[in-house]
Short mmCIF file of C-alpha atoms and ligand atoms in Angstrom, two decimals:
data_model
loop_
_atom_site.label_atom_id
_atom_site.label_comp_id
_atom_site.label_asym_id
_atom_site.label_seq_id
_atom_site.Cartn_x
_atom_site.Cartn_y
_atom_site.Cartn_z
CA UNK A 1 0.00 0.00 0.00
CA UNK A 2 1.37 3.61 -0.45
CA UNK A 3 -0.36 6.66 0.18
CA UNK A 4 -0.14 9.77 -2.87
CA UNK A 5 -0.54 13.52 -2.09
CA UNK A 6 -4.24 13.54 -2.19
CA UNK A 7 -5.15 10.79 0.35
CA UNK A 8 -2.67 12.96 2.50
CA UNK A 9 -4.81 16.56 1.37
CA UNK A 10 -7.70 15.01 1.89
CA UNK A 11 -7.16 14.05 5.68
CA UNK A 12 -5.62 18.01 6.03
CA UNK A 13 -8.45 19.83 4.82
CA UNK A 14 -10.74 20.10 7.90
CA UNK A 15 -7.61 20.62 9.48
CA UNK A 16 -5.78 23.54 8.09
CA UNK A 17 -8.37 26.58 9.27
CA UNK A 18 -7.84 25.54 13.21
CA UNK A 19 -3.70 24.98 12.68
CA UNK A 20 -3.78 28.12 10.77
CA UNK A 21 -4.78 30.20 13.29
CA UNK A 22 -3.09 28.09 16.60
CA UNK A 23 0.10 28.85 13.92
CA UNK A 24 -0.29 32.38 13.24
CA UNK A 25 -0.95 32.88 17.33
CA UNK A 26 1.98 30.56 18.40
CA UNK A 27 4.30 31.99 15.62
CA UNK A 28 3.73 35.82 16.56
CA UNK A 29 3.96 35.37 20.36
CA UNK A 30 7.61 33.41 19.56
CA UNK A 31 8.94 36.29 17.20
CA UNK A 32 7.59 38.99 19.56
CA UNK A 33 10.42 36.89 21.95
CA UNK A 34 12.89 37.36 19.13
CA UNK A 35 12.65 33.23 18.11
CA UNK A 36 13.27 32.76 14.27
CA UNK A 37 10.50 30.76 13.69
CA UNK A 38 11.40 29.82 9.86
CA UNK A 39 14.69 28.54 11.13
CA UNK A 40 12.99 26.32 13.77
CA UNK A 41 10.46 25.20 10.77
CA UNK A 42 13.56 24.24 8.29
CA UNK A 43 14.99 22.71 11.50
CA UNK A 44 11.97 19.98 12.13
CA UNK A 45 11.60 19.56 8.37
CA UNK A 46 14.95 18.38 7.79
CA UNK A 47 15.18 16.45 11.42
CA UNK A 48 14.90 12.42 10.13
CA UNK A 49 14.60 9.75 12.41
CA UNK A 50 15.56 6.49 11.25
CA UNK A 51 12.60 3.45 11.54
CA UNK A 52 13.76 0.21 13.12
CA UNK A 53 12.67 -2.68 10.96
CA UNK A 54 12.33 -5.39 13.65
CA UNK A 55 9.62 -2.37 14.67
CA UNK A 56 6.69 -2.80 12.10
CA UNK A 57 4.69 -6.24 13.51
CA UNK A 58 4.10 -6.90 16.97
CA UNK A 59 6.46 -7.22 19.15
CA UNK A 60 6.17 -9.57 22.53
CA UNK A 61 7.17 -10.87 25.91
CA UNK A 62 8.54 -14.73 27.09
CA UNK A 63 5.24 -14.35 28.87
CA UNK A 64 2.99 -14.01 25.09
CA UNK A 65 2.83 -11.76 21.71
CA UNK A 66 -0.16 -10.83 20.56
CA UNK A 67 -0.45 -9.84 16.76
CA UNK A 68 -1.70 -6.96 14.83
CA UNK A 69 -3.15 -8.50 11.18
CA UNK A 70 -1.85 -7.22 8.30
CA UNK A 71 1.79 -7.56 9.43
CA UNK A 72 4.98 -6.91 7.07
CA UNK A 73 6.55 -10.32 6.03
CA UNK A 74 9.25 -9.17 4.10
CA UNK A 75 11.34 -6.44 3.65
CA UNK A 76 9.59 -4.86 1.23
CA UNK A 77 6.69 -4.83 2.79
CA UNK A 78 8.41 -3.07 5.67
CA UNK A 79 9.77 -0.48 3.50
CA UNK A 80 6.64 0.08 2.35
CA UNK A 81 5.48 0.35 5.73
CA UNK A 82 8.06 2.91 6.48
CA UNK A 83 6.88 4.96 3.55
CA UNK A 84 3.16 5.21 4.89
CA UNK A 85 4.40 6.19 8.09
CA UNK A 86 7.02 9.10 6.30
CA UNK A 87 4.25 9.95 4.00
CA UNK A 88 2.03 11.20 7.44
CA UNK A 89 5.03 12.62 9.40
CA UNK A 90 7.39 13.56 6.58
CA UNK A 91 10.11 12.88 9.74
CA UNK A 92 11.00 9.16 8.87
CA UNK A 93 12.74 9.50 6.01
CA UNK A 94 15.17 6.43 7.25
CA UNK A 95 15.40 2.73 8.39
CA UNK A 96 17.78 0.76 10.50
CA UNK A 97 18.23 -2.95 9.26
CA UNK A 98 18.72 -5.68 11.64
CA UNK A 99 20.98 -8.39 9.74
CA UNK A 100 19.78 -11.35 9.31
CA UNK A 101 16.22 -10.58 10.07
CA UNK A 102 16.16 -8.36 7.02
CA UNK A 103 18.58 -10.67 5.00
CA UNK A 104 17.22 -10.37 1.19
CA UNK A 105 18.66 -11.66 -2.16
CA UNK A 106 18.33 -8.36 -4.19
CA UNK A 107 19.71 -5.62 -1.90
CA UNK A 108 19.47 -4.23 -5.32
CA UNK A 109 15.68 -4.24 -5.44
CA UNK A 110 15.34 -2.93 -1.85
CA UNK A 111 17.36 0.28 -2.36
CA UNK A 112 15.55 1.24 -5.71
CA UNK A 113 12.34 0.87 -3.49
CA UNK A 114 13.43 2.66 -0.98
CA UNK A 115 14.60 5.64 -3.05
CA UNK A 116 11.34 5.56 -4.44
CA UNK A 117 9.85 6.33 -0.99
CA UNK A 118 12.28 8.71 -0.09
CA UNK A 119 13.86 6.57 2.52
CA UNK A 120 17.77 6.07 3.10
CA UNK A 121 19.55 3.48 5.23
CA UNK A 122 20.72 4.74 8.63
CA UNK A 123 23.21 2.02 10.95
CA UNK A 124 22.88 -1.36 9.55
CA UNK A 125 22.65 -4.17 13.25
CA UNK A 126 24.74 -7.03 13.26
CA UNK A 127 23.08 -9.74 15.64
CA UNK A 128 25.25 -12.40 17.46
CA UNK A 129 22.77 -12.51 19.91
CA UNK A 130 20.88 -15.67 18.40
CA UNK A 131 21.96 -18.97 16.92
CA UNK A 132 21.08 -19.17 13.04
CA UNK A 133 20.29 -22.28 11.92
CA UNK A 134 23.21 -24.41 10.40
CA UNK A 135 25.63 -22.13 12.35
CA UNK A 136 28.95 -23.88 13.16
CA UNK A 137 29.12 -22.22 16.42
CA UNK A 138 26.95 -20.90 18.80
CA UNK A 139 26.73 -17.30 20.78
CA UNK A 140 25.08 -19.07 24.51
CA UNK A 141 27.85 -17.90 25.85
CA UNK A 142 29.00 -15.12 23.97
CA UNK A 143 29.87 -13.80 21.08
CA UNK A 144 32.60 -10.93 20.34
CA UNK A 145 34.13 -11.99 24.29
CA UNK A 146 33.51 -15.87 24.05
CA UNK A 147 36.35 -18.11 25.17
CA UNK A 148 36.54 -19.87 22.15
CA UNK A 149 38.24 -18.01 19.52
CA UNK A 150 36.39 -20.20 16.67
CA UNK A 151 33.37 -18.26 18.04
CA UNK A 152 34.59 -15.04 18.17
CA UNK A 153 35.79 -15.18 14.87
CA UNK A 154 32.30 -16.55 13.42
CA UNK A 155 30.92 -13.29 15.39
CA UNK A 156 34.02 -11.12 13.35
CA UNK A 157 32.77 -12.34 10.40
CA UNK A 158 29.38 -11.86 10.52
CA UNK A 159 29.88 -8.10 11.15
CA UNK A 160 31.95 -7.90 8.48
CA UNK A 161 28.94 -9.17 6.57
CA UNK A 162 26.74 -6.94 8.01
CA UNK A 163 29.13 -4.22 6.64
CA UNK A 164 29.40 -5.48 3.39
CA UNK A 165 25.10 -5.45 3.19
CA UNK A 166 25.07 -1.93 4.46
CA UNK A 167 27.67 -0.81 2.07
CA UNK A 168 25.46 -2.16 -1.21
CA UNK A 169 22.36 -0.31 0.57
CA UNK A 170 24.33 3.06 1.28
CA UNK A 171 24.16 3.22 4.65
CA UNK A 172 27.56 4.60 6.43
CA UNK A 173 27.34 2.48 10.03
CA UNK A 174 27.23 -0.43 11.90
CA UNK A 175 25.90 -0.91 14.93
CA UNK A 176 26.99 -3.61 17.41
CA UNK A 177 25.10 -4.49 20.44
CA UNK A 178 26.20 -7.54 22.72
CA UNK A 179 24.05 -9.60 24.47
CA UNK A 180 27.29 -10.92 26.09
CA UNK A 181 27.69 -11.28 30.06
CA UNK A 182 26.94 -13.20 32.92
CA UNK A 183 24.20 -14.68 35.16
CA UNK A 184 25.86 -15.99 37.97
CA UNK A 185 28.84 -14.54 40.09
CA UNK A 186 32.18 -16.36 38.80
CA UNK A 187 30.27 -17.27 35.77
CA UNK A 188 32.89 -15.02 33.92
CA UNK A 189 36.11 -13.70 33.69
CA UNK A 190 35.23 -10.40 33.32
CA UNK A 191 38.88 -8.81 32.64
CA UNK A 192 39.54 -11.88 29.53
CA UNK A 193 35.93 -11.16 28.82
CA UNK A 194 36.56 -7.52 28.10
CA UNK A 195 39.72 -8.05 26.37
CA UNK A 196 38.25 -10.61 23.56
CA UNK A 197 35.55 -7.85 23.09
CA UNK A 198 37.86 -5.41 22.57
CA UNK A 199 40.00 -6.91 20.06
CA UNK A 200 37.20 -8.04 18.33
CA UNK A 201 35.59 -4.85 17.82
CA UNK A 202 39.25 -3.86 16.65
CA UNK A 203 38.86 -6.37 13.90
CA UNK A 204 35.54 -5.68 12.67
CA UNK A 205 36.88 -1.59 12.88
CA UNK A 206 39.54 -2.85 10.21
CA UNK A 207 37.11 -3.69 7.92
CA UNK A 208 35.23 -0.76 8.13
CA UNK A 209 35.05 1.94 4.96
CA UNK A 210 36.72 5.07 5.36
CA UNK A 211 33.84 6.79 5.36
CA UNK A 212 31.74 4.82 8.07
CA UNK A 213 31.25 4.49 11.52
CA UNK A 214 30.83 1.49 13.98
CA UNK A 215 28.06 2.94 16.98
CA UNK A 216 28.79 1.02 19.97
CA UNK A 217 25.59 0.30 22.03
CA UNK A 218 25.73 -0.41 25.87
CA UNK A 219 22.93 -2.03 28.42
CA UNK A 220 23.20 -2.76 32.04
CA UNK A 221 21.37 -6.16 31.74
CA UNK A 222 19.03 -8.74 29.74
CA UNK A 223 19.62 -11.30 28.47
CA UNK A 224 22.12 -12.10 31.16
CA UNK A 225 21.07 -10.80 34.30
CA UNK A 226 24.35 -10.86 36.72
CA UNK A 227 26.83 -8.68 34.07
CA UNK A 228 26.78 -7.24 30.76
CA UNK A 229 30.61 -7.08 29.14
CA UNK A 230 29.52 -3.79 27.56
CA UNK A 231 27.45 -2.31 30.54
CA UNK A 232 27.36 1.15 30.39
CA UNK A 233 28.56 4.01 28.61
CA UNK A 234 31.71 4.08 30.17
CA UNK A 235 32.77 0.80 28.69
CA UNK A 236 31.32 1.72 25.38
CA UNK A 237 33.50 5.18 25.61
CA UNK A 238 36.58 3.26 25.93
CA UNK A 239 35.96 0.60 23.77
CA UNK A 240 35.45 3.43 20.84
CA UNK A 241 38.52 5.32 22.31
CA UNK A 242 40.67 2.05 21.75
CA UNK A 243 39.10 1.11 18.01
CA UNK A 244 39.80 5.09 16.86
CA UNK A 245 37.88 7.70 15.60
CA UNK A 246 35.50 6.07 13.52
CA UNK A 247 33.77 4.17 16.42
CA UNK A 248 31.48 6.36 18.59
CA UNK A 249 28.68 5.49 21.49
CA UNK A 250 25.20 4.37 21.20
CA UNK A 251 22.96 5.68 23.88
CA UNK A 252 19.39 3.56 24.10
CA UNK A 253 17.20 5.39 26.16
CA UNK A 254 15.81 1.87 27.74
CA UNK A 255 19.63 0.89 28.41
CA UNK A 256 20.01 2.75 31.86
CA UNK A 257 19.74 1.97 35.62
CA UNK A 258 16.73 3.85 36.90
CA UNK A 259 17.00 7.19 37.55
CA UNK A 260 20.46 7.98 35.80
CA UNK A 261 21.10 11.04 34.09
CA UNK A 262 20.55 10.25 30.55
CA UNK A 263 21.24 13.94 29.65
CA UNK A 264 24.41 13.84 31.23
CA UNK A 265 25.79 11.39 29.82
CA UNK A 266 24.76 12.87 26.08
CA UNK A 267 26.66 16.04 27.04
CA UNK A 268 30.01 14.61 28.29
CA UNK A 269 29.60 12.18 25.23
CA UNK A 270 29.64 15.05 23.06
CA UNK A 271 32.22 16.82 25.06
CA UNK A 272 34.21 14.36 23.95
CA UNK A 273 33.35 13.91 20.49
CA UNK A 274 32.20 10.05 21.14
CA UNK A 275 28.21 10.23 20.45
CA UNK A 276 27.09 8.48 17.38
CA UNK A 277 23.54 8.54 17.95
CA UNK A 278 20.52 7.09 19.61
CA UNK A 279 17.89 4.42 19.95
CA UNK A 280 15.05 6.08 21.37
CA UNK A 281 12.37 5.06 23.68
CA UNK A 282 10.71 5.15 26.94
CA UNK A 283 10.48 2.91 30.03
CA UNK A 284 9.31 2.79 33.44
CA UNK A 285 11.32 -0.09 35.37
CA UNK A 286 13.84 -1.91 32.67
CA UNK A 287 14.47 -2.15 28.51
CA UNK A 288 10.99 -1.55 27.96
CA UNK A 289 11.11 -0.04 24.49
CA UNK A 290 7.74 2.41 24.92
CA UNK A 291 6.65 4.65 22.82
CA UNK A 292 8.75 7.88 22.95
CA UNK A 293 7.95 10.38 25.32
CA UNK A 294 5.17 8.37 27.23
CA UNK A 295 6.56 7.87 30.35
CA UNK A 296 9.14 10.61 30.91
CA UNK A 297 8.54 13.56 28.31
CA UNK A 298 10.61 16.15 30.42
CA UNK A 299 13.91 13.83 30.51
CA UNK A 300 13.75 13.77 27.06
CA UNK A 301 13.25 17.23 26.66
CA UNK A 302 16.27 17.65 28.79
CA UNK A 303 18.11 15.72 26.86
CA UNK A 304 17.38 17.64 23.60
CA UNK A 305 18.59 20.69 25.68
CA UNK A 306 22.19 19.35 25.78
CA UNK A 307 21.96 18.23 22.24
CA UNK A 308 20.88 21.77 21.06
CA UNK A 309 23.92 23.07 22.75
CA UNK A 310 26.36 20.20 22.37
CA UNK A 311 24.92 20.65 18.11
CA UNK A 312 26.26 24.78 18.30
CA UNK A 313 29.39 23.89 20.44
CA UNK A 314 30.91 20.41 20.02
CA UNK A 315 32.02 20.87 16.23
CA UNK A 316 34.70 17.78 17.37
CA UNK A 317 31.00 15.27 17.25
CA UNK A 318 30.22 13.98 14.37
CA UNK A 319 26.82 14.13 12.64
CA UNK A 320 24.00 12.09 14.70
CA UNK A 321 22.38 8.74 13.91
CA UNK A 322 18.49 9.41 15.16
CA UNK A 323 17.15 6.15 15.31
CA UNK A 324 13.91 4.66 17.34
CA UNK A 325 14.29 1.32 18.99
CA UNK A 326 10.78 0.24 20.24
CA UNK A 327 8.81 -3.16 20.63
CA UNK A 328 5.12 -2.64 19.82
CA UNK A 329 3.04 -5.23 22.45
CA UNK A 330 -0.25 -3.52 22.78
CA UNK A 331 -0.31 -0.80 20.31
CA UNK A 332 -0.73 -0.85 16.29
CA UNK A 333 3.29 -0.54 15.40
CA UNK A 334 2.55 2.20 12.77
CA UNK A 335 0.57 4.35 15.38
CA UNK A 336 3.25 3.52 17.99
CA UNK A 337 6.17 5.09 15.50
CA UNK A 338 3.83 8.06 14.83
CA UNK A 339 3.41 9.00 18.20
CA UNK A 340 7.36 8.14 18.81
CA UNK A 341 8.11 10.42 16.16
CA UNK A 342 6.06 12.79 17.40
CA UNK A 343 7.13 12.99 20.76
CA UNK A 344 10.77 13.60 19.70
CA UNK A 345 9.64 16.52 17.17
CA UNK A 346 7.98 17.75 20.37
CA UNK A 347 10.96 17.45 22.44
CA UNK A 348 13.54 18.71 19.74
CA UNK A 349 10.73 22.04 19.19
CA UNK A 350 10.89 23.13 23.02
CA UNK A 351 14.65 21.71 23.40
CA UNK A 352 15.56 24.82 20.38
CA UNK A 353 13.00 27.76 22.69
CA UNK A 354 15.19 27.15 25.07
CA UNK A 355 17.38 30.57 25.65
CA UNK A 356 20.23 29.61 25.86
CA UNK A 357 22.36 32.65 25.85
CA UNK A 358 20.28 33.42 29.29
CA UNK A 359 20.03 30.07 30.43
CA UNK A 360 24.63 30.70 30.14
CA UNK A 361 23.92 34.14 31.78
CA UNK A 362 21.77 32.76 34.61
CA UNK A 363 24.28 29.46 35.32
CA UNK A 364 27.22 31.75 35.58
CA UNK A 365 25.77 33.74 38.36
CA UNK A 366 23.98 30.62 40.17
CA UNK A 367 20.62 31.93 39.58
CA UNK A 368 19.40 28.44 39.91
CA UNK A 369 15.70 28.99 39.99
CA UNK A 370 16.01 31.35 36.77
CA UNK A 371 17.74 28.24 35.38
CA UNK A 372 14.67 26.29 35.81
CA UNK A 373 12.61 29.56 34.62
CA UNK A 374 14.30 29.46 30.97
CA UNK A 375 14.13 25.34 31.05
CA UNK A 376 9.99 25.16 31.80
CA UNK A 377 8.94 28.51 29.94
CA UNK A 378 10.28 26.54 26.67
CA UNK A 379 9.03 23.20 27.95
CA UNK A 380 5.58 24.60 28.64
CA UNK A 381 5.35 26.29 25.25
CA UNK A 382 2.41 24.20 23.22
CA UNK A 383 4.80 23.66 19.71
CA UNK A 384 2.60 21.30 18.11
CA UNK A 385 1.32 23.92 15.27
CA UNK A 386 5.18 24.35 14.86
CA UNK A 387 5.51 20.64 14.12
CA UNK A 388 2.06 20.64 11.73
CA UNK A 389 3.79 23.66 9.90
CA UNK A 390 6.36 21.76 8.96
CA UNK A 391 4.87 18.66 7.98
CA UNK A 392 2.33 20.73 6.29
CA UNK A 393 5.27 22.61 4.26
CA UNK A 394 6.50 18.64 3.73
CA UNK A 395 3.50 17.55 2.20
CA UNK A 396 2.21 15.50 5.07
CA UNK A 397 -0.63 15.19 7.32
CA UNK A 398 -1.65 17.53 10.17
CA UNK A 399 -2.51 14.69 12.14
CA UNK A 400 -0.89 11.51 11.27
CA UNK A 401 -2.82 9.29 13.76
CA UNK A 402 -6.13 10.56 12.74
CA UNK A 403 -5.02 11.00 8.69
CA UNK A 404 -3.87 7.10 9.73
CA UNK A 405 -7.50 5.98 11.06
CA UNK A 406 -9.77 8.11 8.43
CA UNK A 407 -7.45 6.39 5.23
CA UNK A 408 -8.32 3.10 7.87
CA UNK A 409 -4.67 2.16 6.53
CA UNK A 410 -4.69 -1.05 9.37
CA UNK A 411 -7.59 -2.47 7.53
CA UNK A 412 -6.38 -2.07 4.19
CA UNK A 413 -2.88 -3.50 4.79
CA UNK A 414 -5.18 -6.63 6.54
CA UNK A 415 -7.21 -6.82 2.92
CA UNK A 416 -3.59 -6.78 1.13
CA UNK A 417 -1.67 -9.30 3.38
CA UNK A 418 -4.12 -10.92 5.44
CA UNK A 419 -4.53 -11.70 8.91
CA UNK A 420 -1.64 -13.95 9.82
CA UNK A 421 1.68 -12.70 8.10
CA UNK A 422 4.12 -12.50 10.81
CA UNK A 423 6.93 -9.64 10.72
CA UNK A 424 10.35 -10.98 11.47
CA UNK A 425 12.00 -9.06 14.59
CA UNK A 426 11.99 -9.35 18.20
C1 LRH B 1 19.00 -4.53 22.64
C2 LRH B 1 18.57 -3.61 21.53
C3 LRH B 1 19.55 -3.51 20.39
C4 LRH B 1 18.92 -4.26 19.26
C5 LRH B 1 17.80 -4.95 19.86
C6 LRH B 1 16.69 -5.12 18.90
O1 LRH B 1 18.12 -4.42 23.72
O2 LRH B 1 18.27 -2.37 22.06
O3 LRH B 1 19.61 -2.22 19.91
O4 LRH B 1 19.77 -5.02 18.54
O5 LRH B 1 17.41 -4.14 20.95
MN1 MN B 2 18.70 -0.54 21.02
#
């Protein structure tokens, strides 16, 4: 299924009179304040956030999965997916391919549809998590810091495989997350177990294009619940520090011990040059993968404070992979991305209100609660006609959920695929 301009301006047009005038309101009060508005348009409109395609059926728990009809059940499919869901929000003009779930035989084929839809290929995932069938060796106890070297090398190789995919699709990184750990004290050795990893990433860096990056995502636990080799972003920051330049830090959202400061962590990243990007999402307790920005809005705010500044002052970081990581359980995955992508417009809109010239002013003298008076009046600053403006400028809908629900898009993607294709994904 893909949607054409007038099933988008058909969904706008009892629409446009109300954002008009919530635009023409918001958009004088922010210039009277001396906010270039246009900028902050151009801004959102070029801001693309990169679809994960393990993402698009329903995702689950050990304890069930429950599915959603009309699932993609092959790549295509989820590119076309994709394209539905950047046709709406004109913001998800990317996807992130999880190797082998998205293994094809014409990478050919999927490129020319993607370019078709206006999509390009963000960090390609490697995954030496699970056991592929036939496999000579297998990752139960590690991959990239396994004892045996045969595994470790079947682990090398793979990545370099995933690089090779990426490279035919055009994307320009790879992203490596390890399931790799412990569940029981003395179950590892953590120092041997750290030095395997890091001369394996070290290999896999080799093969890396000049013009690439590897992204180097952490997580505190799951699936082994006692240690995680690469358990924070500590480890990731000197793991990338000891492959070179070209291998930065992953920060997912759902990959921190409650109540650390995510923001924080962003801004000494980019201090330091080291941030290559993000999985977004939103928990409550552990890796939950929610929907962005429905659980803890104002962190994420927060931490599209730092990245507004970090964007103006760290020149030494290099350009930002913005990529959602979610798992869909209870909600349709298309309406989950939406309001994802959403969300992080939101967030990114208030994050660039923020004065930040007085915000500098008011932390040099310790005016702490002025600090908080700069943060909120931006925070509390209704941008959504600012984020309709620019979709609208796009050629997308004013309201992508409701554009979704009046084009009944679930129903017709049922019709086309039926009700029991099954996505591939976690
Ligand atoms: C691990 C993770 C990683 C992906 C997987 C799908 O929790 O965040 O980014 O490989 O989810
Ligand atoms: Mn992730």
């Amino acid at each position: 299924m893909q949607l054409n301009d007038q099933h988008i301006q058909h969904t706008n047009n009892n629409k446009l009179k109300n954002h008009n005038e919530n635009y023409t309101f918001l958009a004088h009060k922010l210039s009277k304040s001396d906010h270039n508005v246009s900028e902050i348009i151009s801004k959102l409109s070029q801001f693309q956030v990169a679809i994960p395609s393990w993402a698009l059926g329903a995702g689950g728990t050990r304890f069930g999965r429950f599915s959603y009809h009309g699932e993609p059940s092959n790549l295509e499919q989820k590119i076309e997916d994709i394209g539905i869901i950047h046709a709406l929000t004109q913001t998800a003009g990317a996807v992130s391919l999880h190797i082998p779930w998205d293994a094809s035989n014409d990478y050919n084929a999927i490129k020319e549809l993607a370019t078709s839809l206006d999509i390009r290929f963000d960090a390609v995932n490697s995954n030496t998590f699970q056991d592929q069938e036939g496999a000579k060796e297998s990752y139960k106890y590690g991959s990239l810091s396994n004892t045996s070297r045969a595994v470790r090398e079947q682990a090398i190789r793979h990545n370099i495989d995933v690089i090779d995919i990426g490279n035919k699709l055009g994307s320009k990184s790879l992203t490596v997350w390890l399931a790799d750990g412990s569940s029981f004290p003395g179950q590892n050795n953590y120092q041997t177990a750290l030095q395997h990893t890091q001369d394996s990433l070290k290999s896999i860096y080799k093969h890396l294009p000049s013009d690439w990056n590897m992204l180097i995502e952490y997580k505190p636990y799951e699936p082994n619940f006692y240690s995680t080799v690469i358990q924070d972003w500590g480890t990731s920051f000197m793991l990338a520090n000891e492959c070179g330049e070209k291998a930065l830090s992953l920060v997912d959202l759902g990959h921190h011990l409650p109540n650390s400061n995510i923001e924080q962590i962003v801004s000494t990243l980019m201090l330091k040059g080291k941030l290559g990007g993000f999985h977004f999402n939103d928990s409550k307790y552990g890796d939950d993968d929610l929907t962005v920005g429905s659980i803890k809005p104002y962190a994420l705010f927060l931490i599209f404070n730092e990245l507004v500044y970090g964007i103006k002052n760290n020149p030494q970081n290099p350009e930002l992979s913005w990529m959602i990581d979610a798992s869909h359980n209870i909600k349709d995955p298309l309406e989950d991305l939406i309001q994802s992508l959403e969300a992080i417009q939101e967030a990114y809109a208030k994050a660039l209100l923020i004065d930040q010239d007085s915000l500098r002013a008011a932390q040099l003298i310790n005016d702490v609660v002025q600090c908080q008076e700069i943060l909120q009046s931006a925070y509390r600053t209704d941008v959504r006609p600012l984020i309709e403006r620019a979709r609208l400028n796009s050629g997308g809908a004013l309201s992508p959920i409701d554009a979704y629900r009046s084009l009944d898009i679930r129903n017709e993607l049922i019709k086309e695929r039926g009700k029991h294709t099954v996505a591939t994904g976690l």
